[in-house]
């Protein structure tokens, strides 16, 4: 069967409070492309002699139009919903609808949307204590593939992971070589720690294959930490930009990537500049090496020195 249109009743169930759908009563009536456009913008539509909307047209409009009005609730009501499709032979089928490019404020009340998307192997955009990032389930090969595809990133370029709390770090990286108390002194904060990767572990084998270390972050950001805690696992994290382009501190700066993300969580303009996190190699006992200076370079070096680690940075 070829699915070719949404019934008006299906649209009404997606968001029954929207005035645009309040006059719809017949489950056999289909909605025009113009009606959907208007509905996405929350304007009262005129039905008249409407032409049926194709699935492709509806999805295209959803990608182009709904992102601007997502904060008003229309698109978030649609995520993960089941809707009826009219089929070419007059029947009705149900399928899942998962719209993308939905902008929500980065607040605790929206943890559930982020967790649902991560569990569905989707990519989300999140604020951190440095830059906006793209995040996905670090145990999902499919989700990791999507991140590389979105960023147009070389597979040889590794991804870091974000966890919620210091006591979770050892589940993903070896910490026996570190002085007691060092992790708590550095984290949460704008630093990525390279640790020997724990094997076998909970991370997907497709995450940084052939690399024996893993970069671990605990950003000083309540939202991403809360999402990771609610999700119950590590989240692969990389900057929200196309490779070779500037890092982003406002969601508008990566608007071209919105259609590829289930949600974009907005925390306004991030204040930390574009330096990104400081990356430090702590894979060997008693020494450290700064891989990228980042935004807390001097503070991190001072902390490591206080714990007696010797600097091998060139």
Tab-separated table of C-alpha atoms in Angstrom:
chain	number	residue	atom	x	y	z
A	1	UNK	CA	0.000	0.000	0.000
A	2	UNK	CA	1.193	3.512	-0.788
A	3	UNK	CA	0.600	5.927	2.082
A	4	UNK	CA	-0.467	9.213	0.616
A	5	UNK	CA	-2.292	11.428	3.113
A	6	UNK	CA	-2.994	12.295	6.736
A	7	UNK	CA	-6.584	12.264	7.926
A	8	UNK	CA	-7.849	15.382	9.670
A	9	UNK	CA	-8.723	13.312	12.746
A	10	UNK	CA	-5.131	12.131	12.946
A	11	UNK	CA	-3.881	15.698	12.878
A	12	UNK	CA	-6.422	16.686	15.502
A	13	UNK	CA	-5.169	13.950	17.816
A	14	UNK	CA	-1.614	15.187	17.425
A	15	UNK	CA	-2.509	18.476	19.033
A	16	UNK	CA	-6.236	18.729	19.847
A	17	UNK	CA	-5.861	22.077	21.608
A	18	UNK	CA	-4.779	23.823	18.420
A	19	UNK	CA	-7.618	25.982	17.125
A	20	UNK	CA	-6.690	25.061	13.577
A	21	UNK	CA	-7.958	21.525	14.139
A	22	UNK	CA	-11.003	22.279	16.300
A	23	UNK	CA	-13.473	22.349	13.419
A	24	UNK	CA	-12.350	19.029	11.965
A	25	UNK	CA	-14.829	16.225	12.538
A	26	UNK	CA	-14.570	13.732	9.718
A	27	UNK	CA	-11.780	11.164	9.943
A	28	UNK	CA	-12.031	10.653	6.203
A	29	UNK	CA	-11.277	14.279	5.330
A	30	UNK	CA	-7.707	15.078	4.367
A	31	UNK	CA	-5.920	18.356	4.987
A	32	UNK	CA	-4.357	20.544	2.343
A	33	UNK	CA	-0.736	21.527	2.197
A	34	UNK	CA	-1.711	25.145	2.791
A	35	UNK	CA	-3.777	24.143	5.818
A	36	UNK	CA	-0.827	22.304	7.312
A	37	UNK	CA	1.400	25.309	6.728
A	38	UNK	CA	-1.086	27.539	8.457
A	39	UNK	CA	-1.598	25.088	11.280
A	40	UNK	CA	2.130	24.921	11.858
A	41	UNK	CA	2.115	28.682	12.219
A	42	UNK	CA	-0.950	28.638	14.496
A	43	UNK	CA	-3.190	30.614	12.149
A	44	UNK	CA	-6.857	29.666	11.601
A	45	UNK	CA	-6.963	27.886	8.228
A	46	UNK	CA	-9.685	27.998	5.609
A	47	UNK	CA	-10.592	24.546	4.367
A	48	UNK	CA	-12.626	25.287	1.245
A	49	UNK	CA	-11.882	22.848	-1.588
A	50	UNK	CA	-8.689	21.482	-0.110
A	51	UNK	CA	-6.319	19.119	-1.825
A	52	UNK	CA	-4.894	16.173	0.098
A	53	UNK	CA	-1.479	16.522	1.641
A	54	UNK	CA	1.098	13.902	0.727
A	55	UNK	CA	3.308	12.418	3.409
A	56	UNK	CA	6.374	13.916	1.744
A	57	UNK	CA	4.798	17.353	1.615
A	58	UNK	CA	3.750	17.173	5.248
A	59	UNK	CA	7.194	16.080	6.390
A	60	UNK	CA	8.795	18.801	4.295
A	61	UNK	CA	6.586	21.446	5.829
A	62	UNK	CA	7.274	20.067	9.290
A	63	UNK	CA	11.006	20.393	8.716
A	64	UNK	CA	10.760	23.897	7.263
A	65	UNK	CA	7.980	25.470	9.272
A	66	UNK	CA	7.540	23.918	12.672
A	67	UNK	CA	10.991	24.739	14.009
A	68	UNK	CA	10.132	28.407	14.336
A	69	UNK	CA	7.036	27.720	16.459
A	70	UNK	CA	8.255	24.742	18.434
A	71	UNK	CA	8.517	26.666	21.681
A	72	UNK	CA	4.747	27.120	21.556
A	73	UNK	CA	4.245	23.397	21.846
A	74	UNK	CA	2.944	22.190	18.477
A	75	UNK	CA	5.905	20.098	17.414
A	76	UNK	CA	6.658	18.666	20.836
A	77	UNK	CA	3.115	17.304	20.976
A	78	UNK	CA	3.807	15.431	17.754
A	79	UNK	CA	7.019	13.644	18.718
A	80	UNK	CA	6.583	9.922	18.935
A	81	UNK	CA	2.859	10.058	18.291
A	82	UNK	CA	0.946	7.422	16.349
A	83	UNK	CA	-1.204	8.789	13.544
A	84	UNK	CA	-3.563	7.310	10.963
A	85	UNK	CA	-2.581	7.462	7.312
A	86	UNK	CA	-5.126	7.149	4.532
A	87	UNK	CA	-3.935	4.578	1.992
A	88	UNK	CA	-4.411	4.545	-1.760
A	89	UNK	CA	-7.106	1.876	-1.542
A	90	UNK	CA	-9.168	3.806	0.998
A	91	UNK	CA	-7.890	1.999	4.080
A	92	UNK	CA	-6.152	3.391	7.148
A	93	UNK	CA	-2.787	2.455	8.595
A	94	UNK	CA	-0.964	3.636	11.714
A	95	UNK	CA	2.669	4.642	11.754
A	96	UNK	CA	4.978	6.414	14.157
A	97	UNK	CA	5.651	10.088	13.538
A	98	UNK	CA	8.946	11.543	14.760
A	99	UNK	CA	9.340	15.144	13.688
A	100	UNK	CA	12.781	16.766	13.850
A	101	UNK	CA	14.218	20.196	14.368
A	102	UNK	CA	12.156	20.947	17.473
A	103	UNK	CA	13.439	23.811	19.629
A	104	UNK	CA	12.778	23.631	23.365
A	105	UNK	CA	14.207	25.566	26.277
A	106	UNK	CA	17.008	23.757	28.127
A	107	UNK	CA	15.089	23.128	31.333
A	108	UNK	CA	14.529	20.199	33.660
A	109	UNK	CA	10.938	19.860	32.458
A	110	UNK	CA	12.302	18.809	29.056
A	111	UNK	CA	14.608	16.019	30.238
A	112	UNK	CA	11.978	13.491	29.152
A	113	UNK	CA	12.053	14.650	25.525
A	114	UNK	CA	15.836	14.422	25.452
A	115	UNK	CA	15.869	10.966	27.049
A	116	UNK	CA	13.190	9.692	24.663
A	117	UNK	CA	15.151	10.896	21.652
A	118	UNK	CA	18.397	9.360	22.913
A	119	UNK	CA	16.621	6.070	23.519
A	120	UNK	CA	15.325	6.172	19.944
A	121	UNK	CA	18.903	6.489	18.604
A	122	UNK	CA	18.312	10.094	17.573
A	123	UNK	CA	20.664	13.058	17.833
A	124	UNK	CA	19.937	16.086	20.008
A	125	UNK	CA	21.642	19.472	20.323
A	126	UNK	CA	22.472	20.578	23.858
A	127	UNK	CA	24.202	23.441	25.653
A	128	UNK	CA	27.306	22.703	27.717
A	129	UNK	CA	29.550	24.894	29.865
A	130	UNK	CA	31.539	25.832	26.752
A	131	UNK	CA	29.776	25.276	23.412
A	132	UNK	CA	26.611	23.811	21.968
A	133	UNK	CA	27.041	20.129	21.240
A	134	UNK	CA	25.490	17.260	19.331
A	135	UNK	CA	24.710	14.335	21.611
A	136	UNK	CA	23.578	10.736	21.143
A	137	UNK	CA	23.540	7.382	22.904
A	138	UNK	CA	27.185	6.297	23.231
A	139	UNK	CA	26.159	2.634	23.178
A	140	UNK	CA	24.315	2.891	19.827
A	141	UNK	CA	26.243	2.289	16.619
A	142	UNK	CA	23.397	3.785	14.565
A	143	UNK	CA	23.250	6.971	16.623
A	144	UNK	CA	27.019	7.393	16.424
A	145	UNK	CA	26.891	6.938	12.654
A	146	UNK	CA	24.314	9.708	12.450
A	147	UNK	CA	26.513	12.133	14.369
A	148	UNK	CA	29.412	11.576	11.986
A	149	UNK	CA	27.075	11.988	9.030
A	150	UNK	CA	25.574	15.226	10.355
A	151	UNK	CA	28.969	16.760	11.088
A	152	UNK	CA	30.546	15.437	7.879
A	153	UNK	CA	33.274	14.256	10.219
A	154	UNK	CA	36.033	11.789	9.408
A	155	UNK	CA	35.530	8.464	11.131
A	156	UNK	CA	39.118	8.670	12.341
A	157	UNK	CA	38.251	11.707	14.499
A	158	UNK	CA	37.214	10.432	17.941
A	159	UNK	CA	34.155	11.491	19.943
A	160	UNK	CA	34.145	12.208	23.672
A	161	UNK	CA	31.439	11.001	26.032
A	162	UNK	CA	29.555	12.916	28.690
A	163	UNK	CA	28.495	11.388	32.002
A	164	UNK	CA	26.468	12.836	34.841
A	165	UNK	CA	28.677	12.448	37.914
A	166	UNK	CA	32.210	11.657	39.018
A	167	UNK	CA	31.230	8.275	40.441
A	168	UNK	CA	30.170	7.179	36.940
A	169	UNK	CA	33.517	7.908	35.261
A	170	UNK	CA	35.101	4.575	36.211
A	171	UNK	CA	32.390	2.675	34.320
A	172	UNK	CA	33.860	3.989	31.055
A	173	UNK	CA	37.509	4.789	31.761
A	174	UNK	CA	40.243	3.349	33.969
A	175	UNK	CA	40.986	5.582	36.958
A	176	UNK	CA	43.375	3.477	39.097
A	177	UNK	CA	46.369	5.497	37.835
A	178	UNK	CA	44.927	8.774	39.172
A	179	UNK	CA	45.630	10.318	42.583
A	180	UNK	CA	42.717	10.127	45.002
A	181	UNK	CA	40.539	13.210	44.794
A	182	UNK	CA	41.783	14.416	41.402
A	183	UNK	CA	38.547	13.721	39.531
A	184	UNK	CA	36.532	15.650	42.097
A	185	UNK	CA	38.966	18.551	41.819
A	186	UNK	CA	38.626	18.746	38.041
A	187	UNK	CA	34.983	17.803	37.507
A	188	UNK	CA	32.432	19.043	36.773
A	189	UNK	CA	34.174	21.576	34.592
A	190	UNK	CA	35.234	22.603	31.116
A	191	UNK	CA	37.809	19.821	30.794
A	192	UNK	CA	37.886	16.575	28.830
A	193	UNK	CA	39.941	13.822	30.465
A	194	UNK	CA	41.543	11.184	28.260
A	195	UNK	CA	41.566	7.908	30.214
A	196	UNK	CA	42.310	4.312	29.231
A	197	UNK	CA	39.080	2.938	27.840
A	198	UNK	CA	37.465	0.279	30.017
A	199	UNK	CA	37.089	-2.993	28.129
A	200	UNK	CA	34.734	-4.695	27.903
A	201	UNK	CA	32.521	-1.722	28.586
A	202	UNK	CA	29.191	-0.109	27.929
A	203	UNK	CA	30.289	1.934	24.919
A	204	UNK	CA	29.549	0.905	21.350
A	205	UNK	CA	32.414	-0.826	19.557
A	206	UNK	CA	31.835	1.683	16.738
A	207	UNK	CA	32.785	4.569	19.033
A	208	UNK	CA	36.427	5.414	18.288
A	209	UNK	CA	37.415	1.911	17.090
A	210	UNK	CA	41.088	1.059	17.494
A	211	UNK	CA	41.677	3.836	20.037
A	212	UNK	CA	42.602	2.654	23.513
A	213	UNK	CA	41.593	5.849	25.322
A	214	UNK	CA	38.286	7.638	25.767
A	215	UNK	CA	37.636	11.332	26.369
A	216	UNK	CA	35.219	11.840	29.274
A	217	UNK	CA	33.410	15.049	30.152
A	218	UNK	CA	31.213	16.196	33.008
A	219	UNK	CA	30.287	19.728	31.929
A	220	UNK	CA	29.452	22.275	34.600
A	221	UNK	CA	25.969	22.471	33.093
A	222	UNK	CA	22.878	21.287	34.918
A	223	UNK	CA	20.917	20.485	31.772
A	224	UNK	CA	23.271	18.049	30.031
A	225	UNK	CA	24.196	16.426	33.351
A	226	UNK	CA	20.522	16.015	34.196
A	227	UNK	CA	19.820	14.481	30.803
A	228	UNK	CA	22.714	12.025	31.165
A	229	UNK	CA	21.576	11.123	34.683
A	230	UNK	CA	17.982	10.584	33.560
A	231	UNK	CA	19.129	8.599	30.534
A	232	UNK	CA	21.241	6.328	32.722
A	233	UNK	CA	24.189	5.986	30.375
A	234	UNK	CA	27.029	7.818	28.657
A	235	UNK	CA	26.183	10.292	25.917
A	236	UNK	CA	28.533	10.755	22.973
A	237	UNK	CA	29.228	14.479	22.642
A	238	UNK	CA	30.797	16.660	19.990
A	239	UNK	CA	30.503	20.310	19.005
A	240	UNK	CA	27.360	21.383	17.133
A	241	UNK	CA	28.907	22.453	13.872
A	242	UNK	CA	29.940	20.996	10.567
A	243	UNK	CA	33.565	19.865	10.656
A	244	UNK	CA	36.036	22.649	9.767
A	245	UNK	CA	33.425	25.308	10.632
A	246	UNK	CA	33.430	27.542	13.711
A	247	UNK	CA	32.104	26.203	16.993
A	248	UNK	CA	28.749	27.576	18.116
A	249	UNK	CA	27.541	29.468	21.184
A	250	UNK	CA	24.004	30.250	19.927
A	251	UNK	CA	21.548	27.790	18.397
A	252	UNK	CA	20.996	30.083	15.405
A	253	UNK	CA	24.620	29.521	14.421
A	254	UNK	CA	23.939	25.886	13.525
A	255	UNK	CA	20.409	26.294	12.196
A	256	UNK	CA	21.331	24.324	9.076
A	257	UNK	CA	21.752	21.259	11.321
A	258	UNK	CA	18.359	21.577	13.042
A	259	UNK	CA	16.488	19.270	10.652
A	260	UNK	CA	18.932	16.487	11.546
A	261	UNK	CA	18.290	16.752	15.299
A	262	UNK	CA	15.240	15.481	17.140
A	263	UNK	CA	15.497	18.428	19.534
A	264	UNK	CA	17.534	21.581	19.879
A	265	UNK	CA	17.685	22.646	23.523
A	266	UNK	CA	18.154	26.399	23.807
A	267	UNK	CA	20.015	28.054	26.687
A	268	UNK	CA	20.574	31.347	24.922
A	269	UNK	CA	24.064	32.641	24.186
A	270	UNK	CA	26.706	30.665	26.062
A	271	UNK	CA	29.146	32.960	27.877
A	272	UNK	CA	32.364	30.947	27.731
A	273	UNK	CA	33.638	31.900	24.282
A	274	UNK	CA	34.573	29.435	21.544
A	275	UNK	CA	37.722	27.822	22.941
A	276	UNK	CA	35.968	24.579	23.917
A	277	UNK	CA	37.025	22.331	26.750
A	278	UNK	CA	40.634	21.806	27.801
A	279	UNK	CA	41.696	18.275	26.790
A	280	UNK	CA	44.196	16.494	29.049
A	281	UNK	CA	45.742	13.051	28.594
A	282	UNK	CA	45.726	11.197	31.932
A	283	UNK	CA	46.326	7.711	30.600
A	284	UNK	CA	49.679	7.296	32.391
A	285	UNK	CA	50.348	7.350	36.096
A	286	UNK	CA	52.093	10.403	37.535
A	287	UNK	CA	52.084	12.515	34.373
A	288	UNK	CA	49.755	14.524	32.150
A	289	UNK	CA	49.807	16.009	28.690
A	290	UNK	CA	47.636	18.881	27.468
A	291	UNK	CA	46.204	17.964	24.059
A	292	UNK	CA	44.183	21.161	23.600
A	293	UNK	CA	44.531	24.269	25.791
A	294	UNK	CA	40.829	25.129	25.686
A	295	UNK	CA	39.017	27.434	28.063
A	296	UNK	CA	40.457	26.379	31.454
A	297	UNK	CA	44.047	25.670	30.486
A	298	UNK	CA	45.892	27.450	33.301
A	299	UNK	CA	43.466	26.398	36.037
A	300	UNK	CA	43.677	22.758	34.935
A	301	UNK	CA	47.491	22.755	34.870
A	302	UNK	CA	47.595	24.241	38.363
A	303	UNK	CA	45.208	21.619	39.718
A	304	UNK	CA	47.184	18.759	38.163
A	305	UNK	CA	50.422	20.162	39.593
A	306	UNK	CA	48.852	20.371	43.059
A	307	UNK	CA	48.244	16.597	42.852
A	308	UNK	CA	51.888	15.966	41.965
A	309	UNK	CA	51.480	15.160	38.260
A	310	UNK	CA	54.369	16.046	35.968
A	311	UNK	CA	53.675	17.985	32.749
A	312	UNK	CA	54.764	16.185	29.550
A	313	UNK	CA	53.234	18.800	27.241
A	314	UNK	CA	55.678	20.021	24.627
